[in-house]
C-alpha cells in the first residue's frame, strides 16, 4: 500500500466533498420535484364527502352504542346491589 502525500490526501478529501455536494444537490432537486408533484395531486378535485360513516356502518355503530349503554347500566346496577348487600348485612 503506497503512502499518500499531504497534497494527494487533500485532493482526495476535496473530491469526496465535491461528490457529496453533488449527491446533495441531486437529492434536493429530486425532493423539490416530488414536492411539486405532490402539490398538483393535492389540488385535484376529490369525491364528495359523505360524512364519517355510510348508512350500514352508521346503523351498526348506533346498535353497538345502545348495547354498550345497556351493558354499562347493568354493571352499575349490579355494583349498587352488591354494595347494598355487603354493607346492610
mmCIF file of C-alpha atoms in Angstrom:
data_model
loop_
_atom_site.group_PDB
_atom_site.id
_atom_site.type_symbol
_atom_site.label_atom_id
_atom_site.label_comp_id
_atom_site.label_asym_id
_atom_site.label_seq_id
_atom_site.Cartn_x
_atom_site.Cartn_y
_atom_site.Cartn_z
ATOM 1 C CA UNK A 1 0.000 0.000 0.000
ATOM 2 C CA UNK A 2 1.508 3.287 -1.108
ATOM 3 C CA UNK A 3 1.784 6.191 1.269
ATOM 4 C CA UNK A 4 -0.110 9.349 0.307
ATOM 5 C CA UNK A 5 1.419 12.775 0.407
ATOM 6 C CA UNK A 6 -0.465 15.548 2.141
ATOM 7 C CA UNK A 7 -1.319 17.121 -1.201
ATOM 8 C CA UNK A 8 -2.786 13.870 -2.558
ATOM 9 C CA UNK A 9 -4.727 13.333 0.669
ATOM 10 C CA UNK A 10 -6.183 16.863 0.498
ATOM 11 C CA UNK A 11 -7.147 16.341 -3.132
ATOM 12 C CA UNK A 12 -8.920 13.081 -2.251
ATOM 13 C CA UNK A 13 -10.782 14.831 0.558
ATOM 14 C CA UNK A 14 -11.737 17.696 -1.762
ATOM 15 C CA UNK A 15 -13.026 15.234 -4.378
ATOM 16 C CA UNK A 16 -15.032 13.386 -1.728
ATOM 17 C CA UNK A 17 -16.587 16.676 -0.563
ATOM 18 C CA UNK A 18 -17.450 17.644 -4.150
ATOM 19 C CA UNK A 19 -19.045 14.250 -4.747
ATOM 20 C CA UNK A 20 -21.071 14.606 -1.537
ATOM 21 C CA UNK A 21 -22.209 18.108 -2.556
ATOM 22 C CA UNK A 22 -23.226 16.807 -5.975
ATOM 23 C CA UNK A 23 -25.261 13.996 -4.349
ATOM 24 C CA UNK A 24 -26.898 16.502 -2.002
ATOM 25 C CA UNK A 25 -27.765 18.830 -4.881
ATOM 26 C CA UNK A 26 -29.292 15.930 -6.815
ATOM 27 C CA UNK A 27 -31.245 14.817 -3.720
ATOM 28 C CA UNK A 28 -32.582 18.346 -3.122
ATOM 29 C CA UNK A 29 -33.644 18.638 -6.771
ATOM 30 C CA UNK A 30 -35.422 15.280 -6.580
ATOM 31 C CA UNK A 31 -37.183 16.279 -3.353
ATOM 32 C CA UNK A 32 -38.357 19.542 -4.946
ATOM 33 C CA UNK A 33 -39.753 17.685 -7.954
ATOM 34 C CA UNK A 34 -41.547 15.258 -5.654
ATOM 35 C CA UNK A 35 -42.981 18.126 -3.596
ATOM 36 C CA UNK A 36 -44.218 19.869 -6.747
ATOM 37 C CA UNK A 37 -45.912 16.705 -7.989
ATOM 38 C CA UNK A 38 -47.499 16.229 -4.556
ATOM 39 C CA UNK A 39 -48.985 19.716 -4.658
ATOM 40 C CA UNK A 40 -50.510 19.085 -8.061
ATOM 41 C CA UNK A 41 -52.188 15.911 -6.814
ATOM 42 C CA UNK A 42 -53.444 17.657 -3.675
ATOM 43 C CA UNK A 43 -55.250 20.299 -5.722
ATOM 44 C CA UNK A 44 -57.058 17.695 -7.827
ATOM 45 C CA UNK A 45 -60.804 17.500 -7.110
ATOM 46 C CA UNK A 46 -61.844 14.751 -4.726
ATOM 47 C CA UNK A 47 -65.002 12.707 -4.454
ATOM 48 C CA UNK A 48 -67.805 14.376 -2.466
ATOM 49 C CA UNK A 49 -67.526 13.846 1.276
ATOM 50 C CA UNK A 50 -70.275 11.620 2.622
ATOM 51 C CA UNK A 51 -69.501 12.063 6.292
ATOM 52 C CA UNK A 52 -67.607 9.721 8.581
ATOM 53 C CA UNK A 53 -69.931 6.722 8.035
ATOM 54 C CA UNK A 54 -72.074 5.277 5.292
ATOM 55 C CA UNK A 55 -75.598 4.071 6.111
ATOM 56 C CA UNK A 56 -74.922 0.402 7.108
ATOM 57 C CA UNK A 57 -71.937 1.403 9.227
ATOM 58 C CA UNK A 58 -73.966 4.157 10.886
ATOM 59 C CA UNK A 59 -76.683 1.655 11.859
ATOM 60 C CA UNK A 60 -74.108 -0.807 13.134
ATOM 61 C CA UNK A 61 -72.398 1.850 15.261
ATOM 62 C CA UNK A 62 -75.702 3.025 16.738
ATOM 63 C CA UNK A 63 -76.655 -0.551 17.583
ATOM 64 C CA UNK A 64 -73.330 -1.095 19.335
ATOM 65 C CA UNK A 65 -73.746 2.199 21.218
ATOM 66 C CA UNK A 66 -77.115 1.080 22.564
ATOM 67 C CA UNK A 67 -75.756 -2.307 23.616
ATOM 68 C CA UNK A 68 -72.794 -0.682 25.333
ATOM 69 C CA UNK A 69 -75.055 1.739 27.205
ATOM 70 C CA UNK A 70 -77.232 -1.163 28.387
ATOM 71 C CA UNK A 71 -74.147 -3.124 29.493
ATOM 72 C CA UNK A 72 -72.793 -0.155 31.449
ATOM 73 C CA UNK A 73 -76.176 0.430 33.089
ATOM 74 C CA UNK A 74 -76.484 -3.235 34.119
ATOM 75 C CA UNK A 75 -72.949 -3.289 35.555
ATOM 76 C CA UNK A 76 -73.618 -0.134 37.597
ATOM 77 C CA UNK A 77 -76.919 -1.572 38.856
ATOM 78 C CA UNK A 78 -75.213 -4.835 39.892
ATOM 79 C CA UNK A 79 -72.420 -2.929 41.658
ATOM 80 C CA UNK A 80 -75.028 -0.995 43.640
ATOM 81 C CA UNK A 81 -76.835 -4.251 44.541
ATOM 82 C CA UNK A 82 -73.564 -5.839 45.691
ATOM 83 C CA UNK A 83 -72.669 -2.759 47.759
ATOM 84 C CA UNK A 84 -76.117 -2.742 49.429
ATOM 85 C CA UNK A 85 -75.906 -6.453 50.222
ATOM 86 C CA UNK A 86 -72.381 -6.189 51.646
ATOM 87 C CA UNK A 87 -72.969 -3.159 53.826
ATOM 88 C CA UNK A 88 -76.502 -3.984 55.064
ATOM 89 C CA UNK A 89 -75.628 -7.404 56.428
#
